[in-house]
Amino acid sequence: MKYEDLKGKKVLVTGSSSGIGAATAKMFAQQGCCVGVHYFRTQAGGEKTLAEVKKFSDGCLLKADMRDTKQVDKLIADFVKCAGGIDILVNNAGSLIARQNFADVTEEYYEDAFATNVKSVLLASKAALEHLKKTKGCIVNIGSVAGHNGGAIGGGIYASAKAAVATITIATAKEFAPFGIRVNSVMPGLIETRFHEQFSTPERRKKVAAETPLGRNGTAEDVAEAILFLSSEASSFITGEYIAVNGGLYMRA
Ligand SMILES: NC(=O)c1ccc[n+]([C@@H]2O[C@H](COP(=O)([O-])OP(=O)(O)OC[C@H]3O[C@@H](n4cnc5c(N)ncnc54)[C@H](OP(=O)(O)O)[C@@H]3O)[C@@H](O)[C@H]2O)c1
């Protein structure tokens, strides 16, 4: 057991039908947490993650389109009903959706990218707030290195949305701190998940690995480790911060 204090915590991980969310849900279960596994389009992935969770702990499977207020309100209410409260909210659901250059970008894509990556964080945080006040819980948002460096070609709108996730993290951290709620984020670099199978060529992934100081791309578990740290008592005096998990791809002073 890495973090004794996480045992018995009630954790909702959005977008845990795949990739980073799936690895995070499993890792929380290994700490003895009750885990809400959430999916939208990939039910089989959600079922697979729940089966992994149940090897170690308890959990439930929940469906919602994170762009939709009513569905997100119901997601939070259903998780609270199933788990008996909420201690940790991991706002992980997100996607590049497609690559579009600014010159060709459609209004529909812009709306979708911001709803999927930013509105989702706002809606879930807002719906969970009253419950998190009771537990003095915490929120971990998943941003991206793209929010700092503008992303790769065709990923600029997604990068802009992820920059907003960085700012919403700081703003909610300030607003929620008086309630004892911490809010932090993790900024992954290139992580080998379905995301890059969908949106990057094998050549680009290889090139990024070669350019990365630590000489490889990340794994979903690399990111999950940082999420667990930011959810545990080990980070009890940290709020409004981010941890970059990128092998040194993007460093700042
Ligand atoms: N992989 C990377 O290199 C990387 C880098 C930086 C940041 N990130 C961020 O990390 C997070 C996880 O990405 P990943 O790499 O694990 O990708 P992934 O394997 O494609 O997983 C994305 C997850 O988000 C969910 N999701 C997408 N749109 C949704 C919507 N409208 N409503 C509800 N759920 C939705 C998906 O659910 P369904 O499939 O069930 O619909 C899936 O569970 C995302 O926020 C992503 O932007 C990833």
CSV table of C-alpha atoms and ligand atoms in Angstrom, one decimal, residues 13-23 38-46 62-68 71-72 75 91-97 112 115-117 120-121 141-147 158 162 165 186-200 204 217-218 220 223 245, ligand 1:
chain,number,residue,atom,x,y,z
A,13,VAL,CA,-12.5,9.0,-12.3
A,14,THR,CA,-14.1,10.4,-15.4
A,15,GLY,CA,-13.1,8.8,-18.7
A,16,SER,CA,-11.9,5.6,-17.1
A,17,SER,CA,-13.0,3.4,-20.0
A,18,SER,CA,-9.6,3.8,-21.6
A,19,GLY,CA,-6.0,5.0,-21.2
A,20,ILE,CA,-5.0,7.2,-18.3
A,21,GLY,CA,-8.4,7.0,-16.6
A,22,ALA,CA,-8.4,3.2,-16.7
A,23,ALA,CA,-4.9,3.0,-15.2
A,38,HIS,CA,-17.1,6.4,-15.9
A,39,TYR,CA,-17.5,5.9,-19.7
A,40,PHE,CA,-19.4,7.6,-22.5
A,41,ARG,CA,-19.0,5.8,-25.9
A,42,THR,CA,-16.9,2.8,-24.8
A,43,GLN,CA,-19.0,0.6,-22.6
A,44,ALA,CA,-16.8,-2.5,-23.0
A,45,GLY,CA,-13.8,-0.4,-21.8
A,46,GLY,CA,-15.7,0.7,-18.8
A,62,LEU,CA,-21.5,5.0,-14.7
A,63,LYS,CA,-22.3,6.5,-18.1
A,64,ALA,CA,-22.4,10.2,-19.0
A,65,ASP,CA,-21.6,12.6,-21.8
A,66,MET,CA,-19.4,15.1,-19.9
A,67,ARG,CA,-20.5,17.9,-22.2
A,68,ASP,CA,-24.1,17.7,-20.9
A,71,GLN,CA,-25.9,13.9,-17.5
A,72,VAL,CA,-23.0,15.2,-15.4
A,75,LEU,CA,-23.3,11.1,-12.8
A,91,ASN,CA,-11.5,15.2,-14.2
A,92,ASN,CA,-9.8,13.1,-16.8
A,93,ALA,CA,-12.3,12.7,-19.6
A,94,GLY,CA,-11.1,14.6,-22.7
A,95,SER,CA,-10.1,14.3,-26.3
A,96,LEU,CA,-8.4,16.0,-29.2
A,97,ILE,CA,-11.5,14.9,-31.2
A,112,ASP,CA,-16.9,20.5,-29.1
A,115,ALA,CA,-17.1,21.4,-24.2
A,116,THR,CA,-15.2,18.1,-24.0
A,117,ASN,CA,-12.1,19.4,-22.3
A,120,SER,CA,-16.6,18.9,-18.6
A,121,VAL,CA,-14.3,20.0,-15.8
A,141,ASN,CA,-7.8,17.9,-13.4
A,142,ILE,CA,-5.9,16.5,-16.4
A,143,GLY,CA,-4.5,19.2,-18.6
A,144,SER,CA,-1.7,18.7,-21.2
A,145,VAL,CA,1.7,19.9,-22.2
A,146,ALA,CA,-0.1,21.2,-25.2
A,147,GLY,CA,-1.7,23.9,-23.0
A,158,TYR,CA,-7.3,21.4,-28.1
A,162,LYS,CA,-6.1,22.5,-22.1
A,165,VAL,CA,-8.0,23.7,-17.8
A,186,VAL,CA,-1.4,16.9,-14.0
A,187,MET,CA,0.0,17.9,-17.4
A,188,PRO,CA,1.0,14.8,-19.4
A,189,GLY,CA,3.3,14.9,-22.3
A,190,LEU,CA,3.0,12.2,-25.0
A,191,ILE,CA,1.4,9.2,-23.3
A,192,GLU,CA,0.9,6.0,-25.2
A,193,THR,CA,-2.8,5.4,-25.1
A,194,ARG,CA,-5.7,5.2,-27.6
A,195,PHE,CA,-5.5,9.0,-27.9
A,196,HIS,CA,-2.3,8.8,-29.9
A,197,GLU,CA,-3.3,5.6,-31.7
A,198,GLN,CA,-6.2,7.8,-33.0
A,199,PHE,CA,-4.5,11.1,-33.6
A,200,SER,CA,-0.7,10.6,-34.2
A,204,ARG,CA,5.5,11.2,-34.9
A,217,ASN,CA,7.0,8.3,-24.3
A,218,GLY,CA,4.9,8.0,-21.1
A,220,ALA,CA,-0.8,5.7,-18.4
A,223,VAL,CA,0.3,9.8,-15.1
A,245,VAL,CA,4.5,14.1,-16.5
B,1,LIG,N1,-2.4,10.5,-24.2
B,1,LIG,C1,-1.8,11.6,-24.2
B,1,LIG,O1,-0.7,11.8,-24.7
B,1,LIG,C2,-2.3,12.8,-23.4
B,1,LIG,C3,-1.5,13.9,-23.2
B,1,LIG,C4,-2.0,15.0,-22.5
B,1,LIG,C5,-3.3,15.0,-22.0
B,1,LIG,N2,-4.1,13.9,-22.2
B,1,LIG,C6,-5.4,14.0,-21.6
B,1,LIG,O2,-5.6,12.8,-20.8
B,1,LIG,C7,-7.0,12.5,-20.7
B,1,LIG,C8,-7.1,11.0,-21.0
B,1,LIG,O3,-6.7,10.8,-22.3
B,1,LIG,P1,-6.1,9.3,-22.7
B,1,LIG,O4,-4.8,9.5,-23.3
B,1,LIG,O5,-6.3,8.3,-21.7
B,1,LIG,O6,-7.1,9.1,-23.9
B,1,LIG,P2,-8.2,7.9,-24.3
B,1,LIG,O7,-7.6,6.6,-24.0
B,1,LIG,O8,-8.7,8.2,-25.6
B,1,LIG,O9,-9.4,8.2,-23.1
B,1,LIG,C9,-10.2,9.3,-23.2
B,1,LIG,C10,-11.3,9.1,-22.2
B,1,LIG,O10,-12.2,10.3,-22.2
B,1,LIG,C11,-13.5,9.9,-22.4
B,1,LIG,N3,-14.3,10.9,-23.1
B,1,LIG,C12,-14.0,11.6,-24.2
B,1,LIG,N4,-15.0,12.4,-24.6
B,1,LIG,C13,-15.9,12.3,-23.7
B,1,LIG,C14,-17.2,12.9,-23.5
B,1,LIG,N5,-17.7,13.8,-24.3
B,1,LIG,N6,-17.9,12.5,-22.4
B,1,LIG,C15,-17.4,11.6,-21.5
B,1,LIG,N7,-16.2,11.0,-21.6
B,1,LIG,C16,-15.5,11.3,-22.7
B,1,LIG,C17,-13.5,8.6,-23.1
B,1,LIG,O11,-14.7,7.9,-22.9
B,1,LIG,P3,-15.4,6.9,-24.0
B,1,LIG,O12,-14.3,6.3,-24.8
B,1,LIG,O13,-16.1,5.9,-23.1
B,1,LIG,O14,-16.4,7.8,-24.7
B,1,LIG,C18,-12.2,7.9,-22.5
B,1,LIG,O15,-12.6,7.2,-21.4
B,1,LIG,C19,-7.7,13.4,-21.7
B,1,LIG,O16,-8.2,14.5,-21.0
B,1,LIG,C20,-6.5,13.9,-22.6
B,1,LIG,O17,-6.8,15.1,-23.2
B,1,LIG,C21,-3.6,12.8,-22.9
